[in-house]
């Protein structure tokens, strides 16, 4: 997937997620500075009120227009933001495609919402920021569009190409010549915004595209900066952020004028392994919410995180022996603006040369230089434990207490999972995104015998390990303490709760369990839930693992299988 395509896909996802907020949250401006997105008009009040109800829980308003018409509009908006709001709403097909922007001078008495102040909006001077003010109701036929296009100057044509490039639809030379590539870009833009993909923009479509581009430039103050120390070129919104400091591998840009946005450029030496490490590290930061889409493939990754307190988007890719990217962090209250800022950041981002941020650029002590977390707070899970892969879809069994009352649950700190069943102290988890385990535990229902050799795997709580720790021991008893059923007693040096107990064939005999609250186990003694309990919860949820083998594995093969089927579970607030 190309960067341009990835940006377009991300932009469309963001539009659909933010659409409710766009409809409900924006427009808190004074009447004298108002701009409105005019949606539709009707010749009678009853029809207009019925239409207004279809925009329930939005900032919809209805006004008389002259003697015989009633209009519905969204707003009021800041004039500098109105074009971008309309752009996003049309993209999501949430408003008519012939909606247009007006200053509300023609709005008469307000009839909606019912009971609203019956007043005429104040008359306003023409806005100083670029705002689209053309009405799409008089749009052109294809022949008329070609005719209007034919009289454009070369400068006007170049401006159309520049605007398409800004939003990621055009990546060729800006030369004012509308060739095959430009036509394909125009068709892509038309498709994205719900128009017929003719490849020839009408006058209104050109005005929308160029007007939104000019509004973005005026509102956000985008400036293309070349960061020579990091080897990065990107267009940054200078009205929202300003350079703060170097802190390798990061270049920090702090919020400006109360914008509620921070940007961080990323530049470090490394290859695919370093990229994967960065992918894991960024998701461990407090500032990056655990919920949201994530992709790691083809030498690049994207992270989209959001919750009620914070939103984040990260992009990075390998380039000439380095990993380069950016991280945007913002308050959800400005998400509508970020629908316009993020595509510009992604479309303009470019790794330049083979230089990366030098760790010696600024004086950092050894602690600050360790890893990739200089100056950024790492979030910690409330608890961690071990789990066992039991299904081809990445389903996992673990101890129920490990995942009780968690805000989110992850495997190996990045794959989010949900609890689909819990019974008898066992929880069954399923990944929210596709996952292919290295190994799957073959479950046996054969009762183990005393003295039988076993291997136990697990991750110690709150310890970052590249793989599970293995311990060897024997079956000390086929029941729990005081003869409790459904348990196995083990003589094993160490075993972490939720990890597998395997026989010499690699078959799953049980899952490590916690001792009862009122019991203290002797040193070298552990408890495990028997395979019968595990088999029941899997059967109840339609999961059948691989067939149990009867041939003992070599020590190396058993170690590989044990580590492959064991994963670390993290419970996040």
Coordinates of C-alpha atoms in Angstrom, one line a residue, residues 45-478:
X45 CA -42.9 24.7 7.3
X46 CA -44.2 21.1 7.9
X47 CA -41.9 19.6 5.4
X48 CA -38.9 21.6 6.7
X49 CA -39.6 20.5 10.3
X50 CA -39.8 16.9 9.2
X51 CA -36.5 17.2 7.4
X52 CA -34.9 18.8 10.4
X53 CA -35.8 15.9 12.6
X54 CA -33.7 13.6 10.4
X55 CA -30.7 15.6 11.6
X56 CA -31.5 14.8 15.2
X57 CA -29.0 15.7 17.9
X58 CA -27.0 17.9 15.5
X59 CA -26.3 21.6 15.3
X60 CA -29.1 21.9 12.7
X61 CA -31.0 25.2 12.5
X62 CA -33.9 26.3 10.4
X63 CA -34.7 29.7 9.1
X64 CA -37.3 31.5 6.9
X65 CA -35.8 32.5 3.6
X66 CA -37.9 35.3 2.0
X67 CA -41.7 34.9 1.9
X68 CA -42.1 31.3 0.7
X69 CA -39.0 29.2 1.6
X70 CA -37.6 27.5 4.7
X71 CA -33.9 26.5 4.8
X72 CA -31.9 24.1 7.0
X73 CA -28.3 24.9 7.8
X74 CA -25.5 23.6 10.1
X75 CA -23.7 26.1 12.2
X76 CA -22.8 28.6 13.1
X77 CA -19.1 28.0 12.4
X78 CA -16.0 30.1 12.4
X79 CA -15.7 31.3 8.8
X80 CA -12.1 30.0 8.6
X81 CA -13.3 26.5 9.6
X82 CA -16.5 26.2 7.7
X83 CA -15.0 25.0 4.4
X84 CA -13.1 22.2 6.1
X85 CA -16.2 21.1 8.1
X86 CA -18.3 20.9 4.9
X87 CA -15.5 19.1 3.1
X88 CA -15.4 16.4 5.8
X89 CA -19.2 16.0 6.0
X90 CA -19.5 15.7 2.2
X91 CA -16.8 13.1 2.3
X92 CA -18.8 11.0 4.8
X93 CA -21.9 11.6 2.7
X94 CA -23.6 12.9 5.8
X95 CA -25.0 16.0 4.0
X96 CA -26.2 16.7 0.5
X97 CA -23.4 17.0 -2.0
X98 CA -24.9 20.3 -3.3
X99 CA -24.6 21.9 0.2
X100 CA -22.8 25.2 0.2
X101 CA -21.5 27.9 2.6
X102 CA -23.3 31.1 3.3
X103 CA -22.8 33.9 5.8
X104 CA -26.5 33.8 6.8
X105 CA -27.3 37.3 5.7
X106 CA -30.5 36.0 4.0
X107 CA -31.7 34.0 7.0
X108 CA -34.9 35.3 8.4
X109 CA -36.9 34.2 11.5
X110 CA -35.6 31.0 13.1
X111 CA -38.1 28.1 13.3
X112 CA -35.8 25.2 14.3
X113 CA -35.0 24.0 16.9
X114 CA -38.6 24.5 18.1
X115 CA -38.5 27.1 20.9
X116 CA -35.3 28.6 19.7
X117 CA -34.9 32.3 19.9
X118 CA -36.9 33.9 17.2
X119 CA -34.4 36.3 15.9
X120 CA -32.6 37.3 12.7
X121 CA -28.9 36.6 12.8
X122 CA -26.7 39.7 12.8
X123 CA -25.5 40.9 9.5
X124 CA -21.8 40.2 9.0
X125 CA -19.1 41.7 6.9
X126 CA -17.4 39.4 4.3
X127 CA -15.0 37.0 6.1
X128 CA -11.3 37.8 5.7
X129 CA -10.3 34.1 5.5
X130 CA -10.8 32.1 2.3
X131 CA -14.3 30.6 2.4
X132 CA -16.3 28.9 -0.4
X133 CA -19.3 31.0 -1.3
X134 CA -20.6 29.3 -4.4
X135 CA -23.9 27.4 -4.6
X136 CA -23.8 23.9 -6.0
X137 CA -27.5 23.9 -7.0
X138 CA -26.4 25.5 -10.3
X139 CA -23.7 22.9 -11.0
X140 CA -22.6 22.2 -14.6
X141 CA -23.1 19.3 -17.1
X142 CA -20.0 17.5 -18.2
X143 CA -19.9 19.6 -21.4
X144 CA -20.3 22.8 -19.4
X145 CA -17.5 21.7 -17.0
X146 CA -15.1 21.1 -19.9
X147 CA -16.0 24.6 -21.3
X148 CA -15.4 26.3 -17.9
X149 CA -12.2 24.4 -17.5
X150 CA -11.0 25.4 -21.0
X151 CA -10.8 29.1 -20.0
X152 CA -8.7 28.5 -16.9
X153 CA -5.2 30.1 -17.0
X154 CA -2.1 27.9 -16.5
X155 CA -1.8 29.4 -13.0
X156 CA -5.4 28.4 -12.2
X157 CA -4.7 24.8 -13.4
X158 CA -1.5 24.6 -11.4
X159 CA -3.5 25.7 -8.3
X160 CA -5.9 22.9 -8.9
X161 CA -3.0 20.4 -9.1
X162 CA -1.5 21.9 -6.0
X163 CA -4.7 21.5 -4.0
X164 CA -5.1 17.9 -5.1
X165 CA -1.5 17.2 -4.1
X166 CA -2.1 18.8 -0.8
X167 CA -4.9 16.3 0.0
X168 CA -3.0 13.4 -1.3
X169 CA -4.8 12.8 -4.6
X170 CA -2.0 14.0 -6.9
X171 CA 1.7 13.1 -6.8
X172 CA 3.1 14.2 -10.2
X173 CA 4.6 17.4 -11.3
X174 CA 2.6 20.6 -10.8
X175 CA 2.8 22.0 -14.4
X176 CA -0.7 23.3 -15.1
X177 CA -1.2 20.6 -17.7
X178 CA -4.3 18.4 -17.3
X179 CA -3.0 15.1 -18.7
X180 CA -4.0 11.5 -17.9
X181 CA -2.5 11.5 -14.4
X182 CA -4.3 14.7 -13.5
X183 CA -7.6 13.3 -14.8
X184 CA -7.2 10.2 -12.7
X185 CA -6.5 12.3 -9.6
X186 CA -9.6 14.4 -10.3
X187 CA -11.7 11.2 -10.6
X188 CA -10.3 9.9 -7.3
X189 CA -11.1 13.2 -5.6
X190 CA -14.7 13.2 -7.0
X191 CA -15.2 9.6 -5.8
X192 CA -13.9 10.4 -2.3
X193 CA -16.4 13.3 -2.0
X194 CA -19.5 11.5 -3.5
X195 CA -19.5 13.0 -6.9
X196 CA -19.6 11.2 -10.3
X197 CA -16.1 10.3 -11.3
X198 CA -15.9 12.1 -14.6
X199 CA -12.3 13.2 -14.3
X200 CA -13.4 16.8 -15.2
X201 CA -14.1 19.0 -12.2
X202 CA -17.1 21.4 -12.5
X203 CA -16.7 25.0 -11.5
X204 CA -18.2 24.3 -8.1
X205 CA -16.0 21.3 -7.5
X206 CA -12.9 23.3 -8.4
X207 CA -14.1 26.0 -6.1
X208 CA -14.6 23.5 -3.3
X209 CA -11.2 21.9 -3.7
X210 CA -9.2 25.1 -4.1
X211 CA -11.3 27.0 -1.5
X212 CA -10.7 24.3 1.1
X213 CA -7.0 24.2 0.3
X214 CA -6.7 28.0 0.7
X215 CA -8.8 27.8 3.9
X216 CA -6.4 25.2 5.3
X217 CA -3.4 27.4 4.5
X218 CA -4.9 30.4 6.1
X219 CA -6.2 28.7 9.2
X220 CA -3.3 26.4 10.0
X221 CA -0.4 28.3 8.6
X222 CA 1.2 25.2 7.0
X223 CA 4.9 25.6 6.3
X224 CA 7.1 23.0 4.7
X225 CA 10.1 22.5 7.0
X226 CA 13.2 20.6 6.3
X227 CA 14.7 19.1 9.5
X228 CA 18.3 18.6 8.4
X229 CA 19.4 16.9 11.7
X230 CA 16.6 14.3 11.4
X231 CA 16.6 14.0 7.6
X232 CA 12.8 14.7 7.4
X233 CA 10.7 17.1 5.3
X234 CA 7.1 17.8 6.3
X235 CA 4.5 20.5 6.2
X236 CA 3.7 21.6 9.8
X237 CA 0.8 23.8 10.9
X238 CA 2.9 26.7 12.2
X239 CA -0.2 28.3 13.7
X240 CA -0.7 25.3 16.0
X241 CA 2.8 24.1 16.9
X242 CA 6.3 25.5 17.3
X243 CA 9.7 23.9 17.7
X244 CA 10.5 22.9 21.3
X245 CA 13.6 20.8 21.6
X246 CA 15.7 17.9 20.3
X247 CA 15.6 14.7 22.4
X248 CA 17.0 11.9 20.2
X249 CA 15.3 10.1 18.6
X250 CA 12.6 12.7 18.8
X251 CA 12.2 16.3 17.6
X252 CA 9.5 17.9 19.8
X253 CA 7.0 20.5 18.6
X254 CA 5.0 22.0 21.4
X255 CA 1.4 23.3 21.2
X256 CA 1.0 27.0 20.2
X257 CA -1.7 29.5 21.0
X258 CA -3.6 26.9 23.0
X259 CA -4.0 24.6 19.9
X260 CA -4.1 21.4 22.0
X261 CA -1.8 19.7 19.5
X262 CA 1.7 18.3 19.9
X263 CA 3.9 16.9 17.1
X264 CA 6.9 14.7 17.4
X265 CA 9.2 13.8 14.5
X266 CA 11.0 10.5 14.8
X267 CA 14.4 9.7 13.4
X268 CA 16.8 6.9 14.4
X269 CA 19.1 4.3 12.8
X270 CA 17.7 0.9 12.2
X271 CA 15.9 -1.6 9.9
X272 CA 12.7 -3.6 10.1
X273 CA 13.6 -4.9 13.6
X274 CA 14.0 -1.3 14.8
X275 CA 10.7 -0.4 13.2
X276 CA 9.0 -3.2 15.0
X277 CA 10.6 -2.1 18.3
X278 CA 9.4 1.5 17.8
X279 CA 5.9 0.1 17.0
X280 CA 5.8 -1.6 20.4
X281 CA 7.4 1.2 22.3
X282 CA 5.0 3.9 21.0
X283 CA 2.1 1.8 22.1
X284 CA 3.5 1.6 25.6
X285 CA 3.4 5.4 26.1
X286 CA 0.8 7.0 28.3
X287 CA 0.0 9.5 25.6
X288 CA -1.0 6.8 23.0
X289 CA -4.5 5.3 23.8
X290 CA -4.7 1.5 23.6
X291 CA -7.9 1.5 21.5
X292 CA -7.7 2.1 17.8
X293 CA -6.5 0.6 14.5
X294 CA -2.9 -0.6 14.2
X295 CA -1.0 -1.9 11.2
X296 CA 2.6 -3.1 10.8
X297 CA 3.5 -4.3 7.4
X298 CA 5.8 -3.7 4.4
X299 CA 8.4 -1.7 6.2
X300 CA 6.0 0.8 7.7
X301 CA 3.4 1.1 10.5
X302 CA 0.5 3.3 11.5
X303 CA -1.0 3.6 15.0
X304 CA -4.4 5.3 15.5
X305 CA -5.3 5.6 19.2
X306 CA -8.3 7.4 20.7
X307 CA -10.2 7.7 24.0
X308 CA -12.2 10.4 25.7
X309 CA -9.1 12.1 27.0
X310 CA -6.5 11.9 24.2
X311 CA -6.1 11.0 20.5
X312 CA -2.9 10.0 18.7
X313 CA -1.7 9.1 15.3
X314 CA 1.7 7.7 14.5
X315 CA 3.4 6.8 11.2
X316 CA 6.9 5.5 10.6
X317 CA 8.8 3.7 7.8
X318 CA 12.2 2.4 7.1
X319 CA 14.4 4.4 4.7
X320 CA 18.1 4.0 3.8
X321 CA 19.1 2.3 7.0
X322 CA 17.0 4.6 9.2
X323 CA 13.5 4.6 10.7
X324 CA 11.6 7.9 10.3
X325 CA 8.1 9.1 11.0
X326 CA 6.0 11.3 13.2
X327 CA 3.6 11.2 16.1
X328 CA 0.7 13.6 16.5
X329 CA -1.0 14.0 19.9
X330 CA -4.2 16.0 20.4
X331 CA -7.2 16.7 22.6
X332 CA -10.4 15.1 21.1
X333 CA -12.0 18.5 21.1
X334 CA -10.0 19.4 18.0
X335 CA -10.7 16.2 16.1
X336 CA -12.6 18.0 13.4
X337 CA -9.5 20.1 12.7
X338 CA -7.3 17.1 12.7
X339 CA -9.4 15.6 9.9
X340 CA -7.8 18.3 7.8
X341 CA -4.3 18.4 9.5
X342 CA -3.5 14.7 9.5
X343 CA -3.9 14.1 5.7
X344 CA -1.7 17.1 5.1
X345 CA 1.0 15.8 7.5
X346 CA 1.0 12.3 5.8
X347 CA 0.8 13.6 2.3
X348 CA 3.8 16.0 2.9
X349 CA 6.0 13.7 5.0
X350 CA 9.2 12.7 3.3
X351 CA 12.5 11.1 4.4
X352 CA 15.4 13.0 3.0
X353 CA 18.9 11.6 2.5
X354 CA 20.4 9.0 4.7
X355 CA 20.9 11.1 7.8
X356 CA 19.2 10.3 11.1
X357 CA 19.0 12.1 14.4
X358 CA 22.4 11.9 16.1
X359 CA 22.1 10.8 19.8
X360 CA 24.9 13.2 20.7
X361 CA 23.1 16.2 19.3
X362 CA 22.0 17.3 22.8
X363 CA 23.6 16.3 26.2
X364 CA 21.5 13.4 27.6
X365 CA 22.5 11.2 30.5
X366 CA 22.6 7.4 30.1
X367 CA 19.2 6.9 31.6
X368 CA 17.6 9.3 29.1
X369 CA 19.4 7.8 26.2
X370 CA 18.4 4.2 27.0
X371 CA 15.8 2.9 24.5
X372 CA 13.4 5.2 22.7
X373 CA 11.5 6.8 25.6
X374 CA 13.5 10.0 26.4
X375 CA 11.2 12.6 27.9
X376 CA 8.1 10.5 27.4
X377 CA 6.2 8.7 30.2
X378 CA 5.6 5.0 29.7
X379 CA 2.2 3.7 30.7
X380 CA 2.1 0.5 32.8
X381 CA -0.4 -2.2 32.9
X382 CA -2.2 -2.8 36.2
X383 CA -1.2 -6.4 36.1
X384 CA 0.3 -9.0 33.7
X385 CA 0.2 -12.7 33.4
X386 CA 0.6 -15.6 30.9
X387 CA -1.8 -17.1 28.4
X388 CA -2.0 -20.1 26.1
X389 CA -2.8 -20.1 22.4
X390 CA -5.5 -22.6 21.8
X391 CA -7.1 -21.7 18.4
X392 CA -6.0 -20.9 14.8
X393 CA -7.7 -17.5 15.2
X394 CA -5.4 -16.6 18.1
X395 CA -7.8 -17.5 20.9
X396 CA -6.1 -17.6 24.3
X397 CA -6.8 -19.2 27.6
X398 CA -5.7 -17.5 30.8
X399 CA -6.4 -17.1 34.4
X400 CA -9.7 -15.2 34.9
X401 CA -8.3 -13.0 37.7
X402 CA -5.6 -11.6 35.4
X403 CA -8.2 -10.1 33.0
X404 CA -10.9 -9.1 35.5
X405 CA -12.1 -5.5 35.5
X406 CA -9.6 -4.4 32.8
X407 CA -10.2 -1.3 30.6
X408 CA -8.3 -3.1 27.7
X409 CA -6.4 -6.3 27.4
X410 CA -3.5 -7.0 25.2
X411 CA -1.2 -9.8 24.1
X412 CA 2.5 -9.0 24.0
X413 CA 1.6 -5.3 24.6
X414 CA 0.1 -4.6 21.2
X415 CA -2.7 -7.1 20.0
X416 CA -6.0 -6.1 21.7
X417 CA -8.2 -9.0 22.8
X418 CA -11.7 -9.3 24.4
X419 CA -13.0 -11.8 26.9
X420 CA -15.6 -14.0 25.2
X421 CA -16.1 -16.5 28.1
X422 CA -15.1 -17.1 31.7
X423 CA -15.8 -20.1 33.9
X424 CA -14.2 -21.9 36.8
X425 CA -11.3 -19.5 37.1
X426 CA -10.5 -19.6 33.3
X427 CA -11.0 -16.9 30.8
X428 CA -11.2 -17.3 27.0
X429 CA -9.8 -14.4 25.0
X430 CA -10.2 -13.6 21.3
X431 CA -8.1 -11.1 19.3
X432 CA -9.8 -8.0 17.9
X433 CA -7.6 -8.2 14.8
X434 CA -6.4 -11.3 12.9
X435 CA -3.5 -13.1 14.6
X436 CA -1.7 -16.3 13.6
X437 CA 0.1 -17.9 16.6
X438 CA 3.5 -19.6 16.2
X439 CA 2.1 -22.7 17.9
X440 CA -1.2 -23.9 19.3
X441 CA -1.6 -26.1 22.4
X442 CA -2.9 -29.6 21.6
X443 CA -5.2 -30.4 24.6
X444 CA -5.2 -33.8 26.1
X445 CA -7.8 -35.1 28.5
X446 CA -5.7 -38.0 29.7
X447 CA -5.2 -37.8 33.4
X448 CA -1.5 -37.4 34.2
X449 CA 0.3 -39.8 36.5
X450 CA 2.3 -39.0 39.5
X451 CA 6.0 -38.6 38.8
X452 CA 5.3 -37.7 35.1
X453 CA 7.8 -35.2 33.7
X454 CA 6.4 -31.8 32.7
X455 CA 7.5 -28.5 31.2
X456 CA 6.0 -25.2 32.5
X457 CA 6.2 -21.9 30.5
X458 CA 5.2 -18.4 31.6
X459 CA 6.0 -14.7 31.8
X460 CA 6.8 -13.3 35.2
X461 CA 4.5 -10.4 36.2
X462 CA 5.7 -6.9 35.1
X463 CA 8.9 -8.3 33.6
X464 CA 9.7 -7.5 29.9
X465 CA 11.0 -10.7 28.4
X466 CA 11.6 -11.6 24.7
X467 CA 10.1 -15.1 25.3
X468 CA 8.5 -17.2 28.0
X469 CA 10.7 -18.7 30.8
X470 CA 10.6 -22.5 30.9
X471 CA 10.8 -24.7 34.0
X472 CA 10.9 -28.5 34.4
X473 CA 9.3 -30.5 37.1
X474 CA 7.1 -33.5 37.8
X475 CA 3.4 -34.2 38.6
X476 CA 3.2 -34.5 42.4
X477 CA -0.5 -35.3 42.6
X478 CA -3.5 -35.5 40.4

